Every structure is written in structure tokens, then in C-alpha cells.
Backbone atoms as SQL, in Angstrom:
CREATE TABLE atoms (id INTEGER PRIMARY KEY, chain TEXT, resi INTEGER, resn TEXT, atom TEXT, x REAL, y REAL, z REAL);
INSERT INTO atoms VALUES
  (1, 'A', 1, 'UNK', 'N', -24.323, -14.327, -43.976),
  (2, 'A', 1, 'UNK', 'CA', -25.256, -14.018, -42.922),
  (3, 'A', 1, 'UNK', 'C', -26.468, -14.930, -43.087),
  (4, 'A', 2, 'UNK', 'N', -27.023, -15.381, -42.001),
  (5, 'A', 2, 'UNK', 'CA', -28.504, -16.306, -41.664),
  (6, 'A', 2, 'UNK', 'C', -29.577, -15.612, -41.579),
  (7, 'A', 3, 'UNK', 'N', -30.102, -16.062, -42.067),
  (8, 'A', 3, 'UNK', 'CA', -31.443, -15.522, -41.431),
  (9, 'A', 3, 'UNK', 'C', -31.342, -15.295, -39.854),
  (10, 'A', 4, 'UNK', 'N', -31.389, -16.874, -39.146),
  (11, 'A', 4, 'UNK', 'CA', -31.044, -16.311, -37.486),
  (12, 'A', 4, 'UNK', 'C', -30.486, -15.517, -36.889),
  (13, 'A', 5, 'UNK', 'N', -29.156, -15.170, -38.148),
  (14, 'A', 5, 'UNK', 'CA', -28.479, -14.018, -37.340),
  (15, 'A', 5, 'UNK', 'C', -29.629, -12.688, -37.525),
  (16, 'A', 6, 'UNK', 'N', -29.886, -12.480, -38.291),
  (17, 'A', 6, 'UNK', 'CA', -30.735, -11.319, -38.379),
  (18, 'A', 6, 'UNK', 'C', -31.972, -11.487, -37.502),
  (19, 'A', 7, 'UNK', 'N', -32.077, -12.740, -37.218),
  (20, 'A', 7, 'UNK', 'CA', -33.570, -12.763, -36.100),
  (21, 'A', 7, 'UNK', 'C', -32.887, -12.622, -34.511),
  (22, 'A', 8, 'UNK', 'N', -32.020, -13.225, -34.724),
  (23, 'A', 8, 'UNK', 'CA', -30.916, -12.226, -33.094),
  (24, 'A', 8, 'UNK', 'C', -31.288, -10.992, -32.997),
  (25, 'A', 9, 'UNK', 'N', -30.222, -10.649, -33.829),
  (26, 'A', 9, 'UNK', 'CA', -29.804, -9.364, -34.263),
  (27, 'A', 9, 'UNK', 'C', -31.132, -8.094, -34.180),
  (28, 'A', 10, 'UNK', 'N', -31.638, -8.482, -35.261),
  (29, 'A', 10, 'UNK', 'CA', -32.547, -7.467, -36.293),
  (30, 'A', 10, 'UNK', 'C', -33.954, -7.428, -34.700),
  (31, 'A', 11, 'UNK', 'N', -34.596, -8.729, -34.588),
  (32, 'A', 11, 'UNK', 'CA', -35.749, -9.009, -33.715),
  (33, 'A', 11, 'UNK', 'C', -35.364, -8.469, -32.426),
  (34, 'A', 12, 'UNK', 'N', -34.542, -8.977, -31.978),
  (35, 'A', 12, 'UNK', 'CA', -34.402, -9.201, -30.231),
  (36, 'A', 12, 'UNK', 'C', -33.650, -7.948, -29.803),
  (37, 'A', 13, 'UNK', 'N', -32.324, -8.343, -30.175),
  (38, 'A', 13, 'UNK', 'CA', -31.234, -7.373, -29.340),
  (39, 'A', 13, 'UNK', 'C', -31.631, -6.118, -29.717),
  (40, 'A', 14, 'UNK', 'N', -31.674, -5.777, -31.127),
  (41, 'A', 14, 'UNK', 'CA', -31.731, -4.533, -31.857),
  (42, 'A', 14, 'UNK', 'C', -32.928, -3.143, -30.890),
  (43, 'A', 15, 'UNK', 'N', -34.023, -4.137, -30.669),
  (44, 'A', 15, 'UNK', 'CA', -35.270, -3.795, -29.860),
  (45, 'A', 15, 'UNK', 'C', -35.196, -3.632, -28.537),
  (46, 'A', 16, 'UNK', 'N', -34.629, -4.207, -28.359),
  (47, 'A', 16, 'UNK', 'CA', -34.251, -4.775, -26.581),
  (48, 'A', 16, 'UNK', 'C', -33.459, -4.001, -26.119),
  (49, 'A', 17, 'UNK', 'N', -32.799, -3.497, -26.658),
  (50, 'A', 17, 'UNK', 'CA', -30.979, -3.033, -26.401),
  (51, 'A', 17, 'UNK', 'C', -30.728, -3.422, -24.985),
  (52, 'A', 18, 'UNK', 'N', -30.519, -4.426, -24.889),
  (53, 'A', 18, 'UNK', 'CA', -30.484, -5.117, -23.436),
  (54, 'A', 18, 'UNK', 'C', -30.293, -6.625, -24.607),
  (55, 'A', 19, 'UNK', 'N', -29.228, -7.408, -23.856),
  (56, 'A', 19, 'UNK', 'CA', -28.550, -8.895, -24.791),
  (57, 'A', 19, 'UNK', 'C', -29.609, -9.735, -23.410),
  (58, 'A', 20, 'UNK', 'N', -29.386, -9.711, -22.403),
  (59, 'A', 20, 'UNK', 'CA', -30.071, -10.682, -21.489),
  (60, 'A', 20, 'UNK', 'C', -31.358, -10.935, -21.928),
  (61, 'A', 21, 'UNK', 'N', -32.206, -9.648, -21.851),
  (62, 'A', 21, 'UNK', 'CA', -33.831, -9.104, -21.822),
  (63, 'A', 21, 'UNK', 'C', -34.628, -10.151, -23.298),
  (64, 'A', 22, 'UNK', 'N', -33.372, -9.897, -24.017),
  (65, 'A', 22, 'UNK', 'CA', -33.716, -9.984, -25.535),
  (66, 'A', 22, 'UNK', 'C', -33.515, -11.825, -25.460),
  (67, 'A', 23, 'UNK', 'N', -32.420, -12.371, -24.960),
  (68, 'A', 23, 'UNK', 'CA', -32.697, -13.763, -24.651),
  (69, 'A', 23, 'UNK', 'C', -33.652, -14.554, -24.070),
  (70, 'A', 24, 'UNK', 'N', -33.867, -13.689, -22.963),
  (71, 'A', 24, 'UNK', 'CA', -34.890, -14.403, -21.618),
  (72, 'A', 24, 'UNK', 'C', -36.363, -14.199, -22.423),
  (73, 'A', 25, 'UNK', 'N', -36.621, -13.205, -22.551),
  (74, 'A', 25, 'UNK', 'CA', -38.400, -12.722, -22.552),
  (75, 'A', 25, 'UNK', 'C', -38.729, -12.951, -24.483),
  (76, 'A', 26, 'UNK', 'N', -37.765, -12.574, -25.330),
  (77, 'A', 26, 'UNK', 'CA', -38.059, -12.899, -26.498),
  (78, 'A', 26, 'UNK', 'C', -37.645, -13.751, -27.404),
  (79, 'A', 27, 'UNK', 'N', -36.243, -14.321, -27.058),
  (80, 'A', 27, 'UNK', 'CA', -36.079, -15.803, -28.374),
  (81, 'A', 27, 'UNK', 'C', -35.986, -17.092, -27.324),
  (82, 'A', 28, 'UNK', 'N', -36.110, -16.917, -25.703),
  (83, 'A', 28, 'UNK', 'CA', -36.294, -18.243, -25.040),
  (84, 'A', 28, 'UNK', 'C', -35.103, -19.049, -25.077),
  (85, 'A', 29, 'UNK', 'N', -33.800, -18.236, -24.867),
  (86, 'A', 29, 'UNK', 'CA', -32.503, -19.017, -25.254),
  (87, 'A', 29, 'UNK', 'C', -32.097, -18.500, -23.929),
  (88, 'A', 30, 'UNK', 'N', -30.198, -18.784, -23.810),
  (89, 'A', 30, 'UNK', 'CA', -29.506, -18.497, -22.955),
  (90, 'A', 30, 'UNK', 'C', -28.635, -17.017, -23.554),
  (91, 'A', 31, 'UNK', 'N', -28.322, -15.819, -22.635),
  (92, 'A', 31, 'UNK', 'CA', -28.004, -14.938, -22.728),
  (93, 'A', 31, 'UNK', 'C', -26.613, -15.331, -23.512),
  (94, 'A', 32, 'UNK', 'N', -25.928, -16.030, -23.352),
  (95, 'A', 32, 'UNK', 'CA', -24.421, -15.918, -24.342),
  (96, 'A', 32, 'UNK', 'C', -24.856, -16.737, -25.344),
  (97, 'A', 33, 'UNK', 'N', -25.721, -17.625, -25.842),
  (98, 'A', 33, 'UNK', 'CA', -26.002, -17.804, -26.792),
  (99, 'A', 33, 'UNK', 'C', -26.302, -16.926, -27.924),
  (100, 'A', 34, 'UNK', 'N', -27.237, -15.736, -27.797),
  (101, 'A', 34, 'UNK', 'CA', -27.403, -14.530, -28.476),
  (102, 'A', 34, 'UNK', 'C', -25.946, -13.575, -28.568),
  (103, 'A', 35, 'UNK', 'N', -25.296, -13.455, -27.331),
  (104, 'A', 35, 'UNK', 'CA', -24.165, -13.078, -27.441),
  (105, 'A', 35, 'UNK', 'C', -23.464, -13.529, -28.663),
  (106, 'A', 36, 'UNK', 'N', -23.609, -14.991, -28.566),
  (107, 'A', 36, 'UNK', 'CA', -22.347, -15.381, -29.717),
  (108, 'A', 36, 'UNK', 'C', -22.955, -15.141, -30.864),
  (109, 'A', 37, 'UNK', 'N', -24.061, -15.418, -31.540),
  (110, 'A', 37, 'UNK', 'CA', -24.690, -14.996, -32.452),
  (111, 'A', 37, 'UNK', 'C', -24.308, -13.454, -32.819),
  (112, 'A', 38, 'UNK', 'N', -24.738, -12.578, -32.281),
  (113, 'A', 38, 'UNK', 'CA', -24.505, -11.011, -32.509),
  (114, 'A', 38, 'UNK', 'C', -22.717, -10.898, -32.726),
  (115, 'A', 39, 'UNK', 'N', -21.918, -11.690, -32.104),
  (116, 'A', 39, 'UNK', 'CA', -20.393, -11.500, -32.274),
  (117, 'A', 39, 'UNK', 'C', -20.372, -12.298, -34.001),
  (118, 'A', 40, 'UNK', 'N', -20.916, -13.255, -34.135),
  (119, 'A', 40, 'UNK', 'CA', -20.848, -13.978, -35.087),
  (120, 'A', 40, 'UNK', 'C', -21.079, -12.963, -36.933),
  (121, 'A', 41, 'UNK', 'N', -22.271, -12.671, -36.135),
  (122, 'A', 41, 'UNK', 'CA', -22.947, -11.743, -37.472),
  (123, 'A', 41, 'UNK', 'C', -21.886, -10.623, -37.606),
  (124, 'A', 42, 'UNK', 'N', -20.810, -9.952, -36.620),
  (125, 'A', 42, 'UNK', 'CA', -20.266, -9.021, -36.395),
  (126, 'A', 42, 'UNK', 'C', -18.660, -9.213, -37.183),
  (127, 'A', 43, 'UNK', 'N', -18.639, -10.841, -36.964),
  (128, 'A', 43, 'UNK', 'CA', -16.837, -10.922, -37.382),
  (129, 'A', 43, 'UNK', 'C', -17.257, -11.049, -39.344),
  (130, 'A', 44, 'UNK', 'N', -18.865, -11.820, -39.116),
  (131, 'A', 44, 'UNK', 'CA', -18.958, -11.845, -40.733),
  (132, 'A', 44, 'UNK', 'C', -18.895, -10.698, -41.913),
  (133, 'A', 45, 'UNK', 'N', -19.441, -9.523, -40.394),
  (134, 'A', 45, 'UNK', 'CA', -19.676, -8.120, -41.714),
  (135, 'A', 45, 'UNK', 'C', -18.505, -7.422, -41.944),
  (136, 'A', 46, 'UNK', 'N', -17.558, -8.012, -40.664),
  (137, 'A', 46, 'UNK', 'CA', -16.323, -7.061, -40.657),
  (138, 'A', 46, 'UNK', 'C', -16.978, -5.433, -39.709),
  (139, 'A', 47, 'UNK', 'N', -17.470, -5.508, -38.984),
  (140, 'A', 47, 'UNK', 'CA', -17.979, -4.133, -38.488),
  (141, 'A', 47, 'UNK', 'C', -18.643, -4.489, -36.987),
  (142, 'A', 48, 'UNK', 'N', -18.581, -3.450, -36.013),
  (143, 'A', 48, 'UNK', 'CA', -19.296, -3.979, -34.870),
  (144, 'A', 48, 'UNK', 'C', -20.691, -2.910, -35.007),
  (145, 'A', 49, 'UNK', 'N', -21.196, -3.778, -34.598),
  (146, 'A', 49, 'UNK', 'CA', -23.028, -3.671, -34.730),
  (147, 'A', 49, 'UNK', 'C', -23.487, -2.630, -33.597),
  (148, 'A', 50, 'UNK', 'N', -23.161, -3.445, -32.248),
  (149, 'A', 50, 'UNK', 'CA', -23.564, -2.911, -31.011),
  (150, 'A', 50, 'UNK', 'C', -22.290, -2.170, -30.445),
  (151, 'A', 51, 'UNK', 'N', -22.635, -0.962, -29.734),
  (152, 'A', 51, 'UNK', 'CA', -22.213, -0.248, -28.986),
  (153, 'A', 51, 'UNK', 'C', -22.064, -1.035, -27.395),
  (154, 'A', 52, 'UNK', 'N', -21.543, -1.992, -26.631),
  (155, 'A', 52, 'UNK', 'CA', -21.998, -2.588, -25.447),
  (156, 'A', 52, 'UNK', 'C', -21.203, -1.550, -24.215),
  (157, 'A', 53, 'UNK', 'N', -22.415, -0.978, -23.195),
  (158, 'A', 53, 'UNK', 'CA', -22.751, -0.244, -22.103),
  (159, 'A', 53, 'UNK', 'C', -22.690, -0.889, -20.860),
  (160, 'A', 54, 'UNK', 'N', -21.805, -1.482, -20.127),
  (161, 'A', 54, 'UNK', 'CA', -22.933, -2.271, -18.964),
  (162, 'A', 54, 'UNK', 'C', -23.933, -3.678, -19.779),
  (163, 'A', 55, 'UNK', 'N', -24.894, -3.661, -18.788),
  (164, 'A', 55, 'UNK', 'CA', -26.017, -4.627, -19.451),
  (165, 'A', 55, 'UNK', 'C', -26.588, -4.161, -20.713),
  (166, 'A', 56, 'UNK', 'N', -26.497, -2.386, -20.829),
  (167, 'A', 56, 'UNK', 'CA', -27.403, -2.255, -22.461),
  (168, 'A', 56, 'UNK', 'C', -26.404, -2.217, -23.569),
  (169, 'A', 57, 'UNK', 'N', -27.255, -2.519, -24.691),
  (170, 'A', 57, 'UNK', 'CA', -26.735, -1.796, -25.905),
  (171, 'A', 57, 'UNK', 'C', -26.894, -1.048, -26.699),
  (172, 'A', 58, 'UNK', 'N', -26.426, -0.572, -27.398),
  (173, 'A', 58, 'UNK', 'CA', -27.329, 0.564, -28.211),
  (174, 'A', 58, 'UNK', 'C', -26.437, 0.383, -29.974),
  (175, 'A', 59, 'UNK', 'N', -27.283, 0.542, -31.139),
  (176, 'A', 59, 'UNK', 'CA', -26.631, 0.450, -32.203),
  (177, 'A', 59, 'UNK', 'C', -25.592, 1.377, -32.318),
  (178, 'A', 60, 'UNK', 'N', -24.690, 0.623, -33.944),
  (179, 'A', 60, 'UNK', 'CA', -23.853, 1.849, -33.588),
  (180, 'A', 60, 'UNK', 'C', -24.540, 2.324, -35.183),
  (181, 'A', 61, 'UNK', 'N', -23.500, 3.218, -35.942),
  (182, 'A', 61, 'UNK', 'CA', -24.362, 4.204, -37.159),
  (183, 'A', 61, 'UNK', 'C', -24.128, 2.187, -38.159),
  (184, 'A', 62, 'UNK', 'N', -23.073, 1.920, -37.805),
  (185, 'A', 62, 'UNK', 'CA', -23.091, 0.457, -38.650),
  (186, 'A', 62, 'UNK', 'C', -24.513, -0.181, -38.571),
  (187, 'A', 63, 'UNK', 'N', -24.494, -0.200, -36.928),
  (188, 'A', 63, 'UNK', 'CA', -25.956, -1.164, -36.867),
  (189, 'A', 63, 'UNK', 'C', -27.208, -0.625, -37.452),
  (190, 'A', 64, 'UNK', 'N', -27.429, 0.558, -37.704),
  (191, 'A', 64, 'UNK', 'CA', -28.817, 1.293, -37.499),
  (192, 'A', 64, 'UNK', 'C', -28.994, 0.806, -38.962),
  (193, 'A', 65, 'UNK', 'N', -27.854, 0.801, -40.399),
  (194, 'A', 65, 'UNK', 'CA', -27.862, 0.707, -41.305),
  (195, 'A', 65, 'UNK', 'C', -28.348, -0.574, -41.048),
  (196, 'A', 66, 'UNK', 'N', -27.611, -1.639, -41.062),
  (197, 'A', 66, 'UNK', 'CA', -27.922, -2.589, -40.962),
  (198, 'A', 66, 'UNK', 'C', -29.526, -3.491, -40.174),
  (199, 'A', 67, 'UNK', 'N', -30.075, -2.726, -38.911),
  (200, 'A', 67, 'UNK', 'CA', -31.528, -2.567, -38.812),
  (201, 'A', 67, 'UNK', 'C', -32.416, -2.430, -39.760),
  (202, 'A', 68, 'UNK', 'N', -32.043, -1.196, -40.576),
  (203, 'A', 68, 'UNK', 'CA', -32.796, -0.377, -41.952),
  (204, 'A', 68, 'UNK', 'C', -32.553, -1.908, -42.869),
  (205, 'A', 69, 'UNK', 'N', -31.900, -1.839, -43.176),
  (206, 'A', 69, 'UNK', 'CA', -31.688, -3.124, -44.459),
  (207, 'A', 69, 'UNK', 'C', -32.314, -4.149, -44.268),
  (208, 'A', 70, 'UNK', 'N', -32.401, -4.433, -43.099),
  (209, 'A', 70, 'UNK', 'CA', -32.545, -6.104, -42.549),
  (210, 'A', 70, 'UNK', 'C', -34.551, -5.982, -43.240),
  (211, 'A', 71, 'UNK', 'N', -34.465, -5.008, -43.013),
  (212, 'A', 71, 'UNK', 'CA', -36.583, -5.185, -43.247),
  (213, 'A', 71, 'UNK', 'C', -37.028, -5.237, -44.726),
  (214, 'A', 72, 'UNK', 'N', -35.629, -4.860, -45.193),
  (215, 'A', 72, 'UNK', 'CA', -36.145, -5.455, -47.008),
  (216, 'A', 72, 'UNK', 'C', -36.741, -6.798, -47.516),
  (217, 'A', 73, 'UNK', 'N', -36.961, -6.904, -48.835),
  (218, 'A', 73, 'UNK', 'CA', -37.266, -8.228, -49.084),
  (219, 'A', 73, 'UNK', 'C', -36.008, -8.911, -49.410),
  (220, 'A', 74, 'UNK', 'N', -34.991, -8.382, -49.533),
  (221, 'A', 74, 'UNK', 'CA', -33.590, -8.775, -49.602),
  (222, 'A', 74, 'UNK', 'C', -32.945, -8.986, -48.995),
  (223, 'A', 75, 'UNK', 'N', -33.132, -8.940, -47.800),
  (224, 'A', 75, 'UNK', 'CA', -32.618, -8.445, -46.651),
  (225, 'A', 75, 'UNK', 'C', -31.254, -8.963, -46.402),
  (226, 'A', 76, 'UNK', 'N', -31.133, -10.322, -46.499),
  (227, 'A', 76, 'UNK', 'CA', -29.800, -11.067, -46.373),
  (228, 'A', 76, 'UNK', 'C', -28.666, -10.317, -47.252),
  (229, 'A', 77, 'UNK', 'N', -29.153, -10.154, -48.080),
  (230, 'A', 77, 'UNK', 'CA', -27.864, -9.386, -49.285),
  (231, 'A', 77, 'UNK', 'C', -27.712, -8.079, -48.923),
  (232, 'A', 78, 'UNK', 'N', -28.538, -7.422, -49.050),
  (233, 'A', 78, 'UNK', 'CA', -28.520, -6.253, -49.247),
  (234, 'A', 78, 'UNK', 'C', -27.790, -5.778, -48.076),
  (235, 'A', 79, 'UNK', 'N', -28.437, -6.065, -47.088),
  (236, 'A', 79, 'UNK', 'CA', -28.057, -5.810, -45.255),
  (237, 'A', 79, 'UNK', 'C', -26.269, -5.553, -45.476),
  (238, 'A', 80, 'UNK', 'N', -25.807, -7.227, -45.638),
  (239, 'A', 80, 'UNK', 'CA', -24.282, -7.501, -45.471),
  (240, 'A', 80, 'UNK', 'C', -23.588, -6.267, -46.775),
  (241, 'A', 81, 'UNK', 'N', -24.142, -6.214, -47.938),
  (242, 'A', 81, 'UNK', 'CA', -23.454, -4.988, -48.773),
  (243, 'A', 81, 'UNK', 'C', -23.269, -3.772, -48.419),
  (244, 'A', 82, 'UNK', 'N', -24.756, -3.287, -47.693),
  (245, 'A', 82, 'UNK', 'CA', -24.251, -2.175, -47.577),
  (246, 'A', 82, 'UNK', 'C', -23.950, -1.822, -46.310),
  (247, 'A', 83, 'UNK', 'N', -23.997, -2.653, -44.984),
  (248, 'A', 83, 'UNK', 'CA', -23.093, -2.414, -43.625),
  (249, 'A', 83, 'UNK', 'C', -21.178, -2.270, -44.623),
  (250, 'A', 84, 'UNK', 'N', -20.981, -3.476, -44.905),
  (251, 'A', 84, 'UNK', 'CA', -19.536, -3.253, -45.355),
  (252, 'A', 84, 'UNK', 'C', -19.207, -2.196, -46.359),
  (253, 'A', 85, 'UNK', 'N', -20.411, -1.772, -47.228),
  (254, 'A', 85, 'UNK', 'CA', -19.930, -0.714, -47.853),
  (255, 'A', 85, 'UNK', 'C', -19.746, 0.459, -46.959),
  (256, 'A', 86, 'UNK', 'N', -20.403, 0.599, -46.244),
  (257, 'A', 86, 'UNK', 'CA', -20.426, 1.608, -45.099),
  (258, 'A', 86, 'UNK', 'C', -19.115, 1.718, -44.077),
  (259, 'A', 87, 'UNK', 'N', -18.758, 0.222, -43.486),
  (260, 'A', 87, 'UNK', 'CA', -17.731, 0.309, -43.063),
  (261, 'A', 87, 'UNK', 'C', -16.167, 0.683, -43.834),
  (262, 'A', 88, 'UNK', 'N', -16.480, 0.396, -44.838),
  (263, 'A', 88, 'UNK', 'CA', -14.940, 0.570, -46.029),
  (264, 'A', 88, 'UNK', 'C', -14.910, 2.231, -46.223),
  (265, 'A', 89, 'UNK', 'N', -15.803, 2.357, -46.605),
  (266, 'A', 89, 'UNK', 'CA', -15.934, 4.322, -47.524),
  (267, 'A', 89, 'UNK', 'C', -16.175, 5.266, -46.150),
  (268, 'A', 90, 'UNK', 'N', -16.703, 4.850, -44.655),
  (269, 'A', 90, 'UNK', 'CA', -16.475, 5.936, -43.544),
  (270, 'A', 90, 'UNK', 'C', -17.412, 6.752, -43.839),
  (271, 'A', 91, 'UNK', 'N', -18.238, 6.256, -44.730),
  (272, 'A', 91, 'UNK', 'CA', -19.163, 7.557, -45.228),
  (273, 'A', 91, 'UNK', 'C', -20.002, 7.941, -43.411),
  (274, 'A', 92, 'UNK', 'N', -20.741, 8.964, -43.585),
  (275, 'A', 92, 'UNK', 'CA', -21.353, 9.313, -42.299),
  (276, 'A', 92, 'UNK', 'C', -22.713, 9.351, -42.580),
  (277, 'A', 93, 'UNK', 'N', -23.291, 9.394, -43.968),
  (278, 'A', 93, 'UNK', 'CA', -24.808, 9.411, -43.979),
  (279, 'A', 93, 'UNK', 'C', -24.952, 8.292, -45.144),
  (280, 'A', 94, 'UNK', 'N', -25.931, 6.969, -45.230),
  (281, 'A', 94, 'UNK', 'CA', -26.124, 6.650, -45.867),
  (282, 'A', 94, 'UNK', 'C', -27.604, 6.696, -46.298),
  (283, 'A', 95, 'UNK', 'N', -28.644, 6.677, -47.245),
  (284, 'A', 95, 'UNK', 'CA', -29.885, 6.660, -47.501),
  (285, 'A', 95, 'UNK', 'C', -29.798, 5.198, -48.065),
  (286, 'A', 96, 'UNK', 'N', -31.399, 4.691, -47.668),
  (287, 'A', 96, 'UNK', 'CA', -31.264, 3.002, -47.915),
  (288, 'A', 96, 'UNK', 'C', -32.946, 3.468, -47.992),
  (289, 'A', 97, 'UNK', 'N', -33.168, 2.935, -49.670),
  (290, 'A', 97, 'UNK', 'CA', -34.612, 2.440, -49.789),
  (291, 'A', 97, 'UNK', 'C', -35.258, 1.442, -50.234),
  (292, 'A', 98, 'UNK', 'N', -36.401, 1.146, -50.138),
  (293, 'A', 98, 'UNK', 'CA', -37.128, 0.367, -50.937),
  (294, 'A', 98, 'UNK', 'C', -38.484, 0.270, -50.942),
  (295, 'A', 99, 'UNK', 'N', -38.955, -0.512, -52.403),
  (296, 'A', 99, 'UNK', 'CA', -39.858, -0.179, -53.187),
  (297, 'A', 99, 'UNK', 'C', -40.342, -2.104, -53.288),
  (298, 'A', 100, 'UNK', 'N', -41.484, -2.298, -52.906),
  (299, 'A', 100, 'UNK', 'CA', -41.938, -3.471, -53.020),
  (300, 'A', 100, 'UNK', 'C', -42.274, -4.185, -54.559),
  (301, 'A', 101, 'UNK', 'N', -41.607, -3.098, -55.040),
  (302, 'A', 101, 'UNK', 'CA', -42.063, -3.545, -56.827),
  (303, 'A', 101, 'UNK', 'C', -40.773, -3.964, -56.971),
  (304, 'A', 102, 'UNK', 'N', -40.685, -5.223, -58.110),
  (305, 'A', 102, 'UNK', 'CA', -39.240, -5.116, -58.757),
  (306, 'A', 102, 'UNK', 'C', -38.540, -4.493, -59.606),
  (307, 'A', 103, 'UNK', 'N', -37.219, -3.954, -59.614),
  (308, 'A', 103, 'UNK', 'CA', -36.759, -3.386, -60.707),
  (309, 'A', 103, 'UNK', 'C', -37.010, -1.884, -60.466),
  (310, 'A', 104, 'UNK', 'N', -37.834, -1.645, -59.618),
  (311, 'A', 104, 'UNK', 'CA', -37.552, 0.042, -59.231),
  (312, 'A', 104, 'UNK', 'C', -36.615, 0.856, -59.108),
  (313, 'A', 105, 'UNK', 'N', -36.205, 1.903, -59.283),
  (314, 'A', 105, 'UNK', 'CA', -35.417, 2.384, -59.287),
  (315, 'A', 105, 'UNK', 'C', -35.304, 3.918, -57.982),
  (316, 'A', 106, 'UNK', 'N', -34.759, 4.362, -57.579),
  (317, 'A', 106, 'UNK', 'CA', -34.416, 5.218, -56.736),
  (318, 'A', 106, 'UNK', 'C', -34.004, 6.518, -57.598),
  (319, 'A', 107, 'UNK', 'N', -34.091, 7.437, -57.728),
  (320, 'A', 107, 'UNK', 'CA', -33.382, 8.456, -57.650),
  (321, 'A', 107, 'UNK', 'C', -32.803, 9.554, -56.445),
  (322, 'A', 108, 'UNK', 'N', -32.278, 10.497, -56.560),
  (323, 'A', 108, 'UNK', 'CA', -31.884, 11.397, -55.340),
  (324, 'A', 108, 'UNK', 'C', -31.665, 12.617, -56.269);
């Protein structure tokens, strides 16, 4: 995964839930350009991201994870691990945190 894909992805569409809206008014591209991008990031994770409606979209529980992740300082790694961990195990709730310190640890 790119960074760009996540600035598609994560910035525009994610916000937009609209693929046109998110081309035209916020990354200044052509609407299937972002298209292919969001398919791109999608064949890489193995998982589909967007729910597509008509003109909107809406995440699916894959994407929302993957939203959540993308804002780490890790974001590239972490994002792609745990969408696919998510997609493999079917789990239905995942918790995703972080801590701007290094080496922190989580408990539950």
C-alpha cells in the first residue's frame, strides 16, 4: 500500500462517500482515476473497502478498520495487517489503538 492510496482512500472517498465529489472538489483528478486507485488499494488488501450505492459509498466494517488505522503513525503497516487480519478471522469487532509514545503497550 502507498501512501496515495491511503490519500484516495483515507482523505477523499472515505469523507466524501461520493467517488466523483471526492475527485472533482478534493484531489483535482478525474473520477475513474480515484476509482482505480480505491480498486487498487482493494485487490492489494484482499478485502473490499467500499460498499458502492449508485453514486455514493459508504465503508464497509473492512473499511472503517482500515479508516481507524490509516491515522496512525504507522499507518501504512499497520492499516494493511490489520484490514487482512480482519478479513481472514471474520472477526465482527475489532479494537485498534494508539499511543504516540513508542513501545506502549495496550492492555484490555
Amino acid at each position: 500500500m502507498e501512501l496515495r492510496h491511503l490519500r484516495y482512500f483515507f482523505v477523499a472517498v472515505a469523507e466524501a462517500e461520493n467517488v466523483l465529489r471526492a475527485a472533482t472538489r478534493k484531489l483535482h483528478v478525474s473520477q475513474p482515476a480515484v476509482s482505480r486507485q480505491i480498486r487498487d488499494l482493494e485487490d492489494e488488501l484482499g478485502v473490499q473497502l467500499f460498499e458502492r450505492t449508485g453514486k455514493a459509498v459508504s465503508l464497509t466494517d473492512a473499511g472503517r478498520v482500515s479508516k481507524r488505522s490509516a491515522r496512525g503513525a504507522r499507518a501504512n503497516r499497520r492499516s494493511r495487517e490489520n484490514v487482512r487480519a480482519f478479513a481472514q478471522t471474520g472477526e465482527t469487532e475489532l479494537h485498534v489503538g494508539y499511543s504516540p509514545l513508542p513501545g506502549a503497550q495496550f492492555c484490555r
